[in-house]
Amino acid sequence: GGVVIGYAYWFKGERINAVLMDNDRAWEIYQTITSHGRDPAIMEQWGNERYHLQIYPVEPKKDLRVEIRYIAPLEGDGGFLFYQAPISHDGNMPRLESFEGEVRMRGLRRDQVSDSLKLEPTKDESTTEGLVYQVHKEDWHPEKDWVVRLRRSQQTLAAFASGGPSGGRDGFFALVL
C-alpha cells in the first residue's frame, strides 16, 4: 500500500536526487540524455509492489548507495494502528550490508507506542510534540519485519494535503491523515 515519493543515489560522493514524473515523459528525457553520451538513472513501477531501478554508471570497486523514499498508510488491528517495514521477507532476506530507517510521529507519548526492534525513541526536534524511531544496522540479517504500533486514541482525525509540480506537465500530491 505504500507509494514511492522519491529516490536518490550517490555518484563520486555526490547525492543525485531524482525527479518523479510520468513514465512516458521520463523515458523521453532518459533517451535525450543518453543520446548526448550521459547516463542517468531511471526507475519504473512494474506492478503494485515492484519497481525496477536502473543506474549507470556504477563506480568500480565502490559501494552503490541508493535511497528510496516512500509513504505508506497505517494499517489497523483492534485498538492499534501500525507501520510495518517489510524487511525480513519471512526470514528469507539475504544479509543486508546496511539498513537505515526512520518513523516520525507527532502528538504521541512514549507509552502509546511500541516497536518490534525495541528501539528507544528520541524527541522530534522539528515539532513540540513528537517521537522519532531510528534504526541503523550494518551487516544485518533481519529475522523479522520492523513494526511500529501505536494505540488508537479517540481523537478527531486531522488531514493535510500538499501538492506541487514535479517539472513540466507532471504533478503529484500527498494526503497525510
PDB file of C-alpha atoms in Angstrom:
ATOM      1  CA  GLY A   1       0.000   0.000   0.000  1.00  0.00           C
ATOM      2  CA  GLY A   2       3.000   2.352   0.003  1.00  0.00           C
ATOM      3  CA  VAL A   3       3.884   4.848  -2.718  1.00  0.00           C
ATOM      4  CA  VAL A   4       7.408   5.780  -3.761  1.00  0.00           C
ATOM      5  CA  ILE A   5       7.747   9.562  -3.478  1.00  0.00           C
ATOM      6  CA  GLY A   6      11.392   9.912  -4.436  1.00  0.00           C
ATOM      7  CA  TYR A   7      14.799   8.352  -4.716  1.00  0.00           C
ATOM      8  CA  ALA A   8      18.425   9.339  -4.889  1.00  0.00           C
ATOM      9  CA  TYR A   9      21.778   7.685  -5.459  1.00  0.00           C
ATOM     10  CA  TRP A  10      25.372   8.704  -4.859  1.00  0.00           C
ATOM     11  CA  PHE A  11      27.983   9.033  -7.587  1.00  0.00           C
ATOM     12  CA  LYS A  12      31.546  10.162  -6.880  1.00  0.00           C
ATOM     13  CA  GLY A  13      30.461  11.221  -3.402  1.00  0.00           C
ATOM     14  CA  GLU A  14      27.643  13.437  -4.667  1.00  0.00           C
ATOM     15  CA  ARG A  15      23.966  12.786  -3.920  1.00  0.00           C
ATOM     16  CA  ILE A  16      21.956  12.743  -7.148  1.00  0.00           C
ATOM     17  CA  ASN A  17      18.288  13.452  -6.384  1.00  0.00           C
ATOM     18  CA  ALA A  18      15.669  12.084  -8.787  1.00  0.00           C
ATOM     19  CA  VAL A  19      12.577  13.827 -10.090  1.00  0.00           C
ATOM     20  CA  LEU A  20       9.350  11.839 -10.247  1.00  0.00           C
ATOM     21  CA  MET A  21       7.318  12.198 -13.423  1.00  0.00           C
ATOM     22  CA  ASP A  22       5.031  10.441 -15.840  1.00  0.00           C
ATOM     23  CA  ASN A  23       6.569   7.249 -17.251  1.00  0.00           C
ATOM     24  CA  ASP A  24       6.436   8.321 -20.934  1.00  0.00           C
ATOM     25  CA  ARG A  25       7.972  11.714 -20.151  1.00  0.00           C
ATOM     26  CA  ALA A  26      10.712  10.064 -18.039  1.00  0.00           C
ATOM     27  CA  TRP A  27      11.741   7.758 -20.906  1.00  0.00           C
ATOM     28  CA  GLU A  28      11.732  10.690 -23.344  1.00  0.00           C
ATOM     29  CA  ILE A  29      14.163  12.592 -21.098  1.00  0.00           C
ATOM     30  CA  TYR A  30      16.227   9.440 -20.491  1.00  0.00           C
ATOM     31  CA  GLN A  31      16.665   8.867 -24.243  1.00  0.00           C
ATOM     32  CA  THR A  32      17.589  12.533 -24.792  1.00  0.00           C
ATOM     33  CA  ILE A  33      20.253  12.412 -22.086  1.00  0.00           C
ATOM     34  CA  THR A  34      21.737   9.084 -23.242  1.00  0.00           C
ATOM     35  CA  SER A  35      21.903  10.350 -26.842  1.00  0.00           C
ATOM     36  CA  HIS A  36      24.347  13.013 -25.570  1.00  0.00           C
ATOM     37  CA  GLY A  37      26.670  10.389 -24.065  1.00  0.00           C
ATOM     38  CA  ARG A  38      25.462  10.824 -20.478  1.00  0.00           C
ATOM     39  CA  ASP A  39      23.896   8.109 -18.361  1.00  0.00           C
ATOM     40  CA  PRO A  40      21.082   8.978 -15.948  1.00  0.00           C
ATOM     41  CA  ALA A  41      19.185   6.700 -13.604  1.00  0.00           C
ATOM     42  CA  ILE A  42      15.571   5.728 -14.178  1.00  0.00           C
ATOM     43  CA  MET A  43      13.050   3.859 -12.041  1.00  0.00           C
ATOM     44  CA  GLU A  44       9.828   2.286 -13.285  1.00  0.00           C
ATOM     45  CA  GLN A  45       6.910   0.781 -11.436  1.00  0.00           C
ATOM     46  CA  TRP A  46       6.390  -2.737 -12.799  1.00  0.00           C
ATOM     47  CA  GLY A  47       3.464  -3.666 -10.559  1.00  0.00           C
ATOM     48  CA  ASN A  48       1.703  -2.736  -7.352  1.00  0.00           C
ATOM     49  CA  GLU A  49       4.759  -3.524  -5.223  1.00  0.00           C
ATOM     50  CA  ARG A  50       7.501  -3.979  -7.838  1.00  0.00           C
ATOM     51  CA  TYR A  51       9.890  -1.314  -9.056  1.00  0.00           C
ATOM     52  CA  HIS A  52      12.844  -1.518 -11.421  1.00  0.00           C
ATOM     53  CA  LEU A  53      15.725   0.889 -10.817  1.00  0.00           C
ATOM     54  CA  GLN A  54      18.390   1.279 -13.493  1.00  0.00           C
ATOM     55  CA  ILE A  55      21.542   3.201 -12.556  1.00  0.00           C
ATOM     56  CA  TYR A  56      24.555   3.655 -14.773  1.00  0.00           C
ATOM     57  CA  PRO A  57      27.435   4.130 -14.433  1.00  0.00           C
ATOM     58  CA  VAL A  58      28.355   2.498 -11.147  1.00  0.00           C
ATOM     59  CA  GLU A  59      31.808   3.346  -9.851  1.00  0.00           C
ATOM     60  CA  PRO A  60      34.111   0.307  -9.951  1.00  0.00           C
ATOM     61  CA  LYS A  61      35.136  -1.102  -6.555  1.00  0.00           C
ATOM     62  CA  LYS A  62      32.751   1.288  -4.769  1.00  0.00           C
ATOM     63  CA  ASP A  63      29.557   0.645  -2.871  1.00  0.00           C
ATOM     64  CA  LEU A  64      26.377   1.765  -4.610  1.00  0.00           C
ATOM     65  CA  ARG A  65      24.280   3.769  -2.179  1.00  0.00           C
ATOM     66  CA  VAL A  66      20.594   4.207  -3.047  1.00  0.00           C
ATOM     67  CA  GLU A  67      17.897   5.972  -1.056  1.00  0.00           C
ATOM     68  CA  ILE A  68      14.223   5.233  -1.755  1.00  0.00           C
ATOM     69  CA  ARG A  69      11.616   7.377  -0.016  1.00  0.00           C
ATOM     70  CA  TYR A  70       8.044   6.250   0.278  1.00  0.00           C
ATOM     71  CA  ILE A  71       4.943   6.860   2.326  1.00  0.00           C
ATOM     72  CA  ALA A  72       2.583   4.147   3.435  1.00  0.00           C
ATOM     73  CA  PRO A  73      -0.780   4.204   5.162  1.00  0.00           C
ATOM     74  CA  LEU A  74      -1.023   2.874   8.668  1.00  0.00           C
ATOM     75  CA  GLU A  75      -2.828  -0.420   8.978  1.00  0.00           C
ATOM     76  CA  GLY A  76      -5.173  -1.191  11.823  1.00  0.00           C
ATOM     77  CA  ASP A  77      -5.981  -4.159  14.019  1.00  0.00           C
ATOM     78  CA  GLY A  78      -8.259  -3.834  17.032  1.00  0.00           C
ATOM     79  CA  GLY A  79      -7.244  -0.852  19.124  1.00  0.00           C
ATOM     80  CA  PHE A  80      -3.917  -0.298  17.328  1.00  0.00           C
ATOM     81  CA  LEU A  81      -2.547   1.301  14.200  1.00  0.00           C
ATOM     82  CA  PHE A  82       0.779   0.054  12.905  1.00  0.00           C
ATOM     83  CA  TYR A  83       3.502   0.611  10.334  1.00  0.00           C
ATOM     84  CA  GLN A  84       5.325  -2.470   9.083  1.00  0.00           C
ATOM     85  CA  ALA A  85       8.601  -2.185   7.173  1.00  0.00           C
ATOM     86  CA  PRO A  86       8.820  -5.408   5.119  1.00  0.00           C
ATOM     87  CA  ILE A  87      12.500  -6.130   5.631  1.00  0.00           C
ATOM     88  CA  SER A  88      12.599  -9.826   6.571  1.00  0.00           C
ATOM     89  CA  HIS A  89      10.646 -11.446   3.720  1.00  0.00           C
ATOM     90  CA  ASP A  90       9.561 -14.197   6.152  1.00  0.00           C
ATOM     91  CA  GLY A  91      13.162 -14.838   7.191  1.00  0.00           C
ATOM     92  CA  ASN A  92      14.372 -15.200   3.585  1.00  0.00           C
ATOM     93  CA  MET A  93      16.027 -11.789   3.271  1.00  0.00           C
ATOM     94  CA  PRO A  94      19.734 -12.013   2.483  1.00  0.00           C
ATOM     95  CA  ARG A  95      22.172 -10.270   4.783  1.00  0.00           C
ATOM     96  CA  LEU A  96      21.910  -6.503   4.341  1.00  0.00           C
ATOM     97  CA  GLU A  97      25.145  -4.590   4.095  1.00  0.00           C
ATOM     98  CA  SER A  98      23.472  -1.538   5.611  1.00  0.00           C
ATOM     99  CA  PHE A  99      19.930  -0.541   6.612  1.00  0.00           C
ATOM    100  CA  GLU A 100      18.625   2.801   7.838  1.00  0.00           C
ATOM    101  CA  GLY A 101      15.017   3.530   8.687  1.00  0.00           C
ATOM    102  CA  GLU A 102      13.079   6.264  10.432  1.00  0.00           C
ATOM    103  CA  VAL A 103       9.491   6.642  11.632  1.00  0.00           C
ATOM    104  CA  ARG A 104       8.310  10.055  12.870  1.00  0.00           C
ATOM    105  CA  MET A 105       5.116  10.504  14.853  1.00  0.00           C
ATOM    106  CA  ARG A 106       3.601  13.727  16.121  1.00  0.00           C
ATOM    107  CA  GLY A 107       1.326  14.226  19.091  1.00  0.00           C
ATOM    108  CA  LEU A 108       2.131  10.887  20.742  1.00  0.00           C
ATOM    109  CA  ARG A 109       3.649   9.921  24.064  1.00  0.00           C
ATOM    110  CA  ARG A 110       6.150   7.093  24.589  1.00  0.00           C
ATOM    111  CA  ASP A 111       3.539   4.993  26.442  1.00  0.00           C
ATOM    112  CA  GLN A 112       1.310   4.973  23.316  1.00  0.00           C
ATOM    113  CA  VAL A 113       3.934   3.406  21.024  1.00  0.00           C
ATOM    114  CA  SER A 114       5.882   0.137  20.799  1.00  0.00           C
ATOM    115  CA  ASP A 115       8.212  -1.279  18.167  1.00  0.00           C
ATOM    116  CA  SER A 116       9.379  -4.790  17.352  1.00  0.00           C
ATOM    117  CA  LEU A 117      13.089  -3.874  17.443  1.00  0.00           C
ATOM    118  CA  LYS A 118      12.746  -2.439  20.968  1.00  0.00           C
ATOM    119  CA  LEU A 119      14.287   0.892  19.990  1.00  0.00           C
ATOM    120  CA  GLU A 120      14.409   3.868  22.307  1.00  0.00           C
ATOM    121  CA  PRO A 121      12.728   6.856  20.629  1.00  0.00           C
ATOM    122  CA  THR A 122      14.175  10.349  20.570  1.00  0.00           C
ATOM    123  CA  LYS A 123      12.276  13.631  20.695  1.00  0.00           C
ATOM    124  CA  ASP A 124      11.331  15.079  17.305  1.00  0.00           C
ATOM    125  CA  GLU A 125      13.145  18.437  17.211  1.00  0.00           C
ATOM    126  CA  SER A 126      11.002  19.698  14.319  1.00  0.00           C
ATOM    127  CA  THR A 127       7.844  19.817  16.444  1.00  0.00           C
ATOM    128  CA  THR A 128       6.948  20.483  20.071  1.00  0.00           C
ATOM    129  CA  GLU A 129       5.368  17.048  20.467  1.00  0.00           C
ATOM    130  CA  GLY A 130       6.628  14.002  18.693  1.00  0.00           C
ATOM    131  CA  LEU A 131       8.760  10.885  18.673  1.00  0.00           C
ATOM    132  CA  VAL A 132      11.355   9.592  16.236  1.00  0.00           C
ATOM    133  CA  TYR A 133      12.262   5.925  15.951  1.00  0.00           C
ATOM    134  CA  GLN A 134      15.508   5.378  14.068  1.00  0.00           C
ATOM    135  CA  VAL A 135      17.301   2.183  13.197  1.00  0.00           C
ATOM    136  CA  HIS A 136      20.761   1.859  11.704  1.00  0.00           C
ATOM    137  CA  LYS A 137      22.220  -1.593  11.181  1.00  0.00           C
ATOM    138  CA  GLU A 138      25.370  -2.771   9.447  1.00  0.00           C
ATOM    139  CA  ASP A 139      25.887  -6.309   8.143  1.00  0.00           C
ATOM    140  CA  TRP A 140      22.413  -7.295   9.309  1.00  0.00           C
ATOM    141  CA  HIS A 141      20.176 -10.271   8.650  1.00  0.00           C
ATOM    142  CA  PRO A 142      16.680  -9.175   9.729  1.00  0.00           C
ATOM    143  CA  GLU A 143      14.771 -12.129  11.156  1.00  0.00           C
ATOM    144  CA  LYS A 144      11.516 -10.202  11.435  1.00  0.00           C
ATOM    145  CA  ASP A 145       9.888  -7.099   9.980  1.00  0.00           C
ATOM    146  CA  TRP A 146      10.167  -3.783  11.791  1.00  0.00           C
ATOM    147  CA  VAL A 147       6.730  -2.992  13.198  1.00  0.00           C
ATOM    148  CA  VAL A 148       5.847   0.243  14.999  1.00  0.00           C
ATOM    149  CA  ARG A 149       2.467   0.060  16.771  1.00  0.00           C
ATOM    150  CA  LEU A 150       0.501   2.874  18.337  1.00  0.00           C
ATOM    151  CA  ARG A 151      -2.563   2.713  20.495  1.00  0.00           C
ATOM    152  CA  ARG A 152      -5.550   4.332  18.815  1.00  0.00           C
ATOM    153  CA  SER A 153      -6.975   7.328  20.551  1.00  0.00           C
ATOM    154  CA  GLN A 154     -10.470   8.727  20.336  1.00  0.00           C
ATOM    155  CA  GLN A 155      -9.238  11.980  18.793  1.00  0.00           C
ATOM    156  CA  THR A 156     -10.606  13.714  15.731  1.00  0.00           C
ATOM    157  CA  LEU A 157      -8.831  12.705  12.539  1.00  0.00           C
ATOM    158  CA  ALA A 158      -6.830  15.560  11.032  1.00  0.00           C
ATOM    159  CA  ALA A 159      -5.860  15.683   7.364  1.00  0.00           C
ATOM    160  CA  PHE A 160      -3.217  17.632   5.459  1.00  0.00           C
ATOM    161  CA  ALA A 161      -2.946  17.759   1.677  1.00  0.00           C
ATOM    162  CA  SER A 162       0.064  19.001  -0.236  1.00  0.00           C
ATOM    163  CA  GLY A 163       0.691  19.317  -3.956  1.00  0.00           C
ATOM    164  CA  GLY A 164       3.068  20.833  -6.407  1.00  0.00           C
ATOM    165  CA  PRO A 165       4.579  20.494  -9.852  1.00  0.00           C
ATOM    166  CA  SER A 166       7.360  17.981 -10.338  1.00  0.00           C
ATOM    167  CA  GLY A 167       8.560  19.560 -13.570  1.00  0.00           C
ATOM    168  CA  GLY A 168       6.597  20.120 -16.721  1.00  0.00           C
ATOM    169  CA  ARG A 169       3.103  18.747 -17.029  1.00  0.00           C
ATOM    170  CA  ASP A 170       3.622  16.077 -14.371  1.00  0.00           C
ATOM    171  CA  GLY A 171       2.459  16.557 -10.816  1.00  0.00           C
ATOM    172  CA  PHE A 172       1.966  14.762  -7.550  1.00  0.00           C
ATOM    173  CA  PHE A 173       0.105  15.160  -4.304  1.00  0.00           C
ATOM    174  CA  ALA A 174       0.279  13.638  -0.868  1.00  0.00           C
ATOM    175  CA  LEU A 175      -2.521  13.246   1.642  1.00  0.00           C
ATOM    176  CA  VAL A 176      -1.483  12.692   5.234  1.00  0.00           C
ATOM    177  CA  LEU A 177      -4.088  11.545   7.745  1.00  0.00           C
TER     178      LEU A 177
END
